[in-house]
C-alpha cells in the first residue's frame, strides 16, 4: 500500500502545481495598456496621475489580485470595469503595504480596466501589477480619441456618495471620474478618452481667486501634473481627434463672498480662451475642438458665456474645425451643488449625438 500511496501523492502534487498556477505580472509588462496622464516613475510602477487615467489588460483566471498604492493623500480612489461593465469604486491607501484588491470572477478570461476616480490634486494612484494565471495580449483596436478639458464638473467631483455620504469625509471622497459625462460619452461612442480637468479652475481666474494665488488652465495644461511644475511635460498620446473644453463656470462664479470678487470680464475671458485654443491647435494641428457651455450657471450667466464662445469660434473657424455645444441648464443633484451621477448621465445623453457627428467631420488642414 505504501508505494501506491506515495505514487498517488506525487501525482496529486504535480496536478495541483500545474493547475491554476498564479504568477505576478509587474506594471512594466507590455500587455498592460495605459492611457491618459500617467507617469512611469519607476520601471516596476506606473503612476495614474490625472482623472480617469487608466490601465487595461486581459487576464486568465477567475481570481485576479490587483496591487496598488497611493501617494500624497489618504483619499484616493479607483473605479473598476470588468468586461465592459462598471464594477465599483475602491479606496486606495497611502501605506507601506500595497492595497490588494481581489476580483472573484465568473469567467475564466476577463478584460479589466482600472481608472483613477480622483483628480491630479489628490496625489497619484500607483499601479504595481497583478497576480493572475496569465496575461493575454489585448487585441489591436483602431479607435478615435476624445480629450475632455474642464473643471470639477469634468472631474466627476462630488458626484458619487456611495462610499462616503455628502457632507462627510473630504472633497475627494465623492469623486468618480469614470462616471462623469466625458467617459460615459466616449464609451457610448466606442472611443478612447482622456481627461485634463482641475477642480475650481478657469480660463482667466478660479472660482474664488482673481488669478493671484491660484493658476488657470492655460498655465497648467502642458504640465503632466496639471500644476505649475514644468519639469514633466504632457502631450496626449495618442493625439486627440477631438478636444472638448468645458470651462467658464468658475470664471463666472461669485466666489465664497469672503474674498474680493470683481465682475466677470468677458473681454479678458475671450482673450485668454483664444490664446488657450491657439496653444491646443499648435500641439494638435489636426484635432477638432468643441466649446462646451456650462450646465451649472444661471440663464443670464449662460448667455454671457455663450457670447464669449461665439467670439472664440469666429476667431478660428476659417482655418480650423471648431463648434459650440450647449448643455441644458440643470439643477445639480450631487454633493455641494455639483452634478450627481444621474446628472452626468443626462449630460452624456445630450452630448453623444453631437460628438458622434463631430467625430466624422473632416479637418481643414
C-alpha positions as a printed Julia matrix, in Angstrom:
365×3 Matrix{Float64}:
   0.0    0.0     0.0
   2.81   2.41    0.79
   4.25   2.54   -2.76
   0.74   3.12   -4.17
   0.02   5.88   -1.64
   3.35   7.56   -2.39
   2.68   7.46   -6.15
  -0.81   8.92   -5.56
   0.58  11.83   -3.52
   3.25  12.61   -6.1
   0.66  12.64   -8.91
  -1.71  14.83   -6.86
   1.06  17.3    -6.07
   2.03  17.53   -9.73
  -1.57  18.16  -10.79
  -2.05  20.78   -8.1
   1.14  22.57   -9.11
   0.24  22.68  -12.8
  -3.39  23.7   -12.32
  -4.25  27.36  -11.71
  -0.66  28.44  -11.06
  -0.69  32.11  -10.03
   2.03  34.41  -11.35
   2.85  38.04  -10.69
   2.95  40.5   -13.58
   4.61  43.83  -12.89
   3.44  47.2   -14.2
   6.13  47.26  -16.91
   4.67  44.21  -18.68
   3.92  45.15  -22.31
   0.47  43.58  -22.09
  -0.72  46.43  -19.84
  -2.23  49.28  -21.85
  -2.06  52.78  -20.3
  -4.0   55.86  -21.3
  -4.23  59.41  -20.01
  -1.92  61.4   -17.76
   0.42  58.76  -16.38
   3.97  58.84  -15.0
   6.32  55.88  -15.2
   8.47  56.95  -12.27
   9.97  53.52  -11.67
  10.3   50.6   -14.07
   8.04  48.38  -12.0
   5.49  51.05  -11.06
   3.21  53.3   -13.09
   1.5   56.3   -11.53
  -2.02  57.19  -12.61
  -1.95  60.98  -12.34
  -4.96  62.6   -13.96
  -8.67  61.93  -13.62
  -9.69  58.71  -15.42
  -6.08  57.85  -16.31
  -6.15  54.12  -16.75
  -4.55  50.74  -17.19
  -6.33  47.97  -19.09
  -5.48  44.29  -19.58
  -6.85  40.82  -20.28
  -6.03  38.08  -17.78
  -6.76  34.39  -17.36
  -8.19  33.08  -14.11
 -11.34  33.52  -12.07
  -9.35  35.17   -9.28
  -7.22  38.22  -10.03
  -5.39  40.32   -7.45
  -4.69  43.97   -8.2
  -1.68  45.54   -6.46
  -1.91  49.3    -5.89
  -0.75  52.06   -3.6
  -1.19  55.82   -3.35
   0.96  58.89   -2.92
   0.18  62.19   -1.29
  -3.29  61.51    0.07
  -5.42  59.16    2.15
  -8.37  59.88   -0.12
  -7.56  58.33   -3.49
  -9.97  56.07   -5.34
 -10.14  53.89   -8.43
 -13.08  52.62  -10.45
 -13.01  49.1   -11.88
 -14.5   47.95  -15.18
 -14.94  44.22  -15.83
 -15.69  43.01  -19.35
 -17.12  46.36  -20.32
 -19.3   46.78  -17.22
 -18.78  49.06  -14.25
 -17.94  47.16  -11.06
 -17.46  49.68   -8.25
 -15.14  52.21   -6.65
 -12.32  51.25   -4.27
 -10.28  53.36   -1.87
  -6.5   53.08   -2.32
  -4.41  53.64    0.79
  -1.15  55.52    1.11
   0.64  52.83    3.12
   3.83  50.8     3.43
   1.76  47.79    2.4
   0.1   47.72   -1.0
  -3.65  47.72   -1.3
  -4.59  44.32   -2.7
  -7.97  44.12   -4.41
  -9.16  40.59   -5.14
 -11.58  40.17   -8.02
 -13.59  36.95   -7.91
 -14.88  36.48  -11.43
 -17.36  34.2   -13.19
 -15.42  33.99  -16.46
 -12.04  32.31  -16.99
 -10.75  35.11  -19.25
 -11.55  38.72  -18.31
 -10.86  42.2   -19.61
 -10.19  44.55  -16.7
  -9.9   48.33  -16.65
  -8.59  50.33  -13.69
  -9.45  54.05  -13.8
  -8.33  56.73  -11.39
 -11.54  58.14   -9.91
  -9.86  61.13   -8.26
  -8.02  64.06   -9.83
  -4.33  65.0   -10.01
  -4.53  67.19   -6.9
  -5.34  64.14   -4.74
  -1.94  62.58   -5.49
  -1.04  59.59   -7.64
  -2.51  56.12   -7.64
   0.43  53.74   -8.08
  -0.21  50.63  -10.15
   2.25  47.88   -9.16
   0.84  45.0   -11.21
  -1.45  41.98  -10.85
  -1.43  38.37   -9.72
  -3.19  36.02  -12.14
  -2.74  32.83  -14.11
  -1.71  34.59  -17.31
  -1.76  37.91  -19.14
  -3.25  37.85  -22.62
  -2.31  40.46  -25.27
  -5.06  42.98  -25.91
  -6.47  42.95  -29.44
  -5.33  45.74  -31.76
  -8.18  48.23  -31.9
  -8.29  51.36  -34.03
 -10.24  53.91  -32.03
 -10.64  57.65  -32.13
  -9.6   59.59  -29.02
 -11.54  62.35  -27.29
  -9.9   64.53  -24.66
 -12.17  66.34  -22.22
 -10.71  69.53  -20.71
 -12.53  71.11  -17.81
 -13.03  71.75  -14.13
 -14.72  69.87  -11.26
 -17.7   69.01  -13.47
 -15.42  67.19  -15.92
 -13.58  65.54  -12.97
 -16.79  63.95  -11.72
 -16.19  65.71   -8.41
 -18.79  65.33   -5.65
 -20.88  63.06   -7.9
 -20.7   59.73   -6.07
 -21.79  59.41   -2.43
 -21.99  55.61   -2.41
 -18.93  55.2    -0.15
 -18.92  58.49    1.78
 -22.19  60.45    2.17
 -22.39  64.1     1.15
 -21.13  66.39    3.89
 -18.79  63.75    5.32
 -15.15  62.93    4.62
 -13.08  65.26    2.45
 -13.55  66.74   -1.01
 -12.08  63.82   -2.97
 -14.19  61.16   -1.24
 -17.08  61.66   -3.66
 -15.04  61.87   -6.89
 -15.82  59.38   -9.65
 -14.28  60.43  -12.97
 -15.26  57.12  -14.6
 -18.95  58.01  -14.29
 -18.53  61.65  -15.37
 -20.13  62.85  -18.61
 -16.93  62.59  -20.68
 -16.01  58.94  -20.13
 -19.69  58.0   -20.37
 -19.91  59.71  -23.75
 -16.68  58.18  -25.03
 -17.72  54.66  -24.03
 -21.04  55.1   -25.82
 -19.13  56.16  -28.94
 -16.51  53.39  -28.54
 -13.63  55.87  -28.39
 -10.62  56.31  -26.13
 -10.95  59.09  -23.57
  -8.52  61.35  -21.72
  -9.43  63.84  -19.01
  -7.47  67.01  -18.28
  -9.5   68.61  -15.54
  -8.89  70.55  -12.33
 -11.46  71.47   -9.72
 -12.09  75.2    -9.35
 -10.04  76.17  -12.41
 -10.96  78.66  -15.09
  -9.73  80.41  -18.21
  -8.67  83.68  -16.56
  -9.48  83.16  -12.84
 -10.55  80.4   -10.48
 -13.81  80.09   -8.58
 -12.53  82.1    -5.59
  -9.32  83.79   -6.73
  -8.62  86.6    -9.2
  -5.59  84.77  -10.61
  -3.45  85.94   -7.71
  -2.6   82.69   -5.9
  -4.36  80.02   -7.97
  -3.29  79.09  -11.53
  -5.56  78.93  -14.56
  -5.94  76.14  -17.11
  -3.76  77.75  -19.84
  -0.86  77.76  -17.33
  -1.12  74.13  -16.22
  -2.4   72.14  -19.21
   1.04  71.36  -20.66
   2.39  70.17  -17.29
   1.83  66.48  -16.56
   0.55  67.04  -13.03
  -1.76  69.93  -14.02
   0.1   72.32  -11.75
   2.81  74.96  -12.2
   5.67  72.45  -12.12
   7.12  72.36  -15.67
   9.68  69.6   -15.06
   7.43  66.93  -16.56
   5.55  67.93  -19.68
   2.41  66.42  -21.14
   1.28  65.81  -24.68
  -1.69  63.49  -25.21
  -0.8   60.05  -26.58
  -2.43  59.28  -28.92
  -3.18  62.79  -30.17
  -6.88  63.52  -29.68
  -9.12  63.51  -32.73
 -11.49  65.76  -30.8
 -10.89  68.09  -27.87
 -13.81  69.34  -25.81
 -13.4   72.31  -23.47
 -15.89  72.85  -20.66
 -14.62  75.92  -18.83
 -16.25  79.11  -17.64
 -18.26  78.04  -14.59
 -15.52  79.23  -12.25
 -14.73  82.39  -14.19
 -18.41  83.32  -13.83
 -18.58  82.3   -10.16
 -19.33  84.89   -7.47
 -16.83  83.14   -5.16
 -17.46  82.48   -1.49
 -18.41  86.06   -0.65
 -15.39  86.42    1.63
 -12.59  87.09   -0.85
 -12.79  90.17   -3.1
 -14.51  89.32   -6.4
 -14.55  91.53   -9.49
 -17.37  91.47  -12.04
 -16.96  88.94  -14.85
 -14.65  90.32  -17.55
 -15.92  88.92  -20.85
 -13.17  90.57  -22.87
 -10.4   89.09  -20.74
 -12.12  85.7   -20.71
 -12.37  85.68  -24.52
  -8.76  86.79  -25.0
  -7.42  84.09  -22.67
  -9.68  81.46  -24.24
  -8.4   82.3   -27.74
  -4.79  82.06  -26.57
  -5.51  78.68  -24.95
  -7.14  77.31  -28.09
  -4.19  78.57  -30.16
  -1.88  76.57  -27.89
  -4.02  73.45  -28.32
  -4.07  73.73  -32.12
  -0.29  74.15  -32.04
   0.05  70.93  -30.01
  -2.52  69.03  -32.06
  -2.76  70.59  -35.55
  -5.26  68.02  -36.84
  -7.63  67.99  -33.9
 -11.18  69.37  -33.89
 -12.35  71.41  -30.93
 -15.78  71.63  -29.33
 -16.5   74.5   -26.96
 -18.97  73.41  -24.28
 -21.06  75.76  -22.23
 -21.7   75.26  -18.51
 -24.82  73.39  -17.33
 -24.44  74.9   -13.85
 -24.85  78.67  -14.2
 -27.86  80.98  -14.31
 -29.56  81.8   -17.61
 -28.02  85.29  -17.52
 -24.5   83.97  -16.99
 -25.07  81.27  -19.6
 -25.9   83.95  -22.15
 -22.7   85.85  -21.28
 -20.64  82.66  -21.64
 -22.27  81.77  -24.97
 -21.47  85.24  -26.33
 -17.78  84.73  -25.47
 -17.71  81.26  -27.02
 -19.18  82.62  -30.25
 -16.29  85.09  -30.48
 -13.76  82.3   -29.9
 -15.39  80.17  -32.59
 -15.44  83.1   -35.03
 -11.71  83.66  -34.49
 -10.79  80.11  -35.59
 -13.5   78.78  -37.86
 -11.9   79.86  -41.17
  -8.84  77.65  -40.63
  -9.99  75.02  -38.12
 -12.96  72.85  -37.31
 -14.44  74.35  -34.16
 -18.01  74.06  -32.9
 -20.12  75.09  -29.9
 -22.29  72.7   -27.89
 -24.76  73.85  -25.25
 -25.92  71.65  -22.39
 -29.38  72.14  -20.97
 -29.08  74.02  -17.68
 -29.65  71.68  -14.76
 -30.3   71.72  -11.05
 -27.42  69.52   -9.85
 -28.22  66.61   -7.58
 -24.71  65.75   -6.38
 -22.91  66.96   -3.28
 -22.35  70.68   -2.67
 -24.18  71.88   -5.76
 -22.31  69.65   -8.23
 -23.74  67.25  -10.81
 -24.56  63.81   -9.43
 -24.23  60.51  -11.27
 -27.67  60.84  -12.85
 -26.86  64.41  -13.94
 -23.71  63.19  -15.69
 -25.8   60.53  -17.41
 -28.18  63.23  -18.66
 -25.3   65.42  -19.85
 -23.77  62.49  -21.69
 -27.05  61.62  -23.4
 -27.22  65.19  -24.7
 -23.59  65.23  -25.85
 -23.47  61.84  -27.6
 -25.35  62.78  -30.81
 -23.31  65.96  -31.23
 -19.94  64.24  -30.81
 -20.99  61.27  -32.93
 -21.48  63.62  -35.86
 -18.5   65.82  -34.98
 -16.09  62.86  -34.95
 -16.81  62.22  -38.63
 -16.44  65.84  -39.72
 -13.25  66.25  -41.82
 -10.45  68.51  -40.64
  -9.48  71.58  -42.68
  -5.7   71.24  -42.55
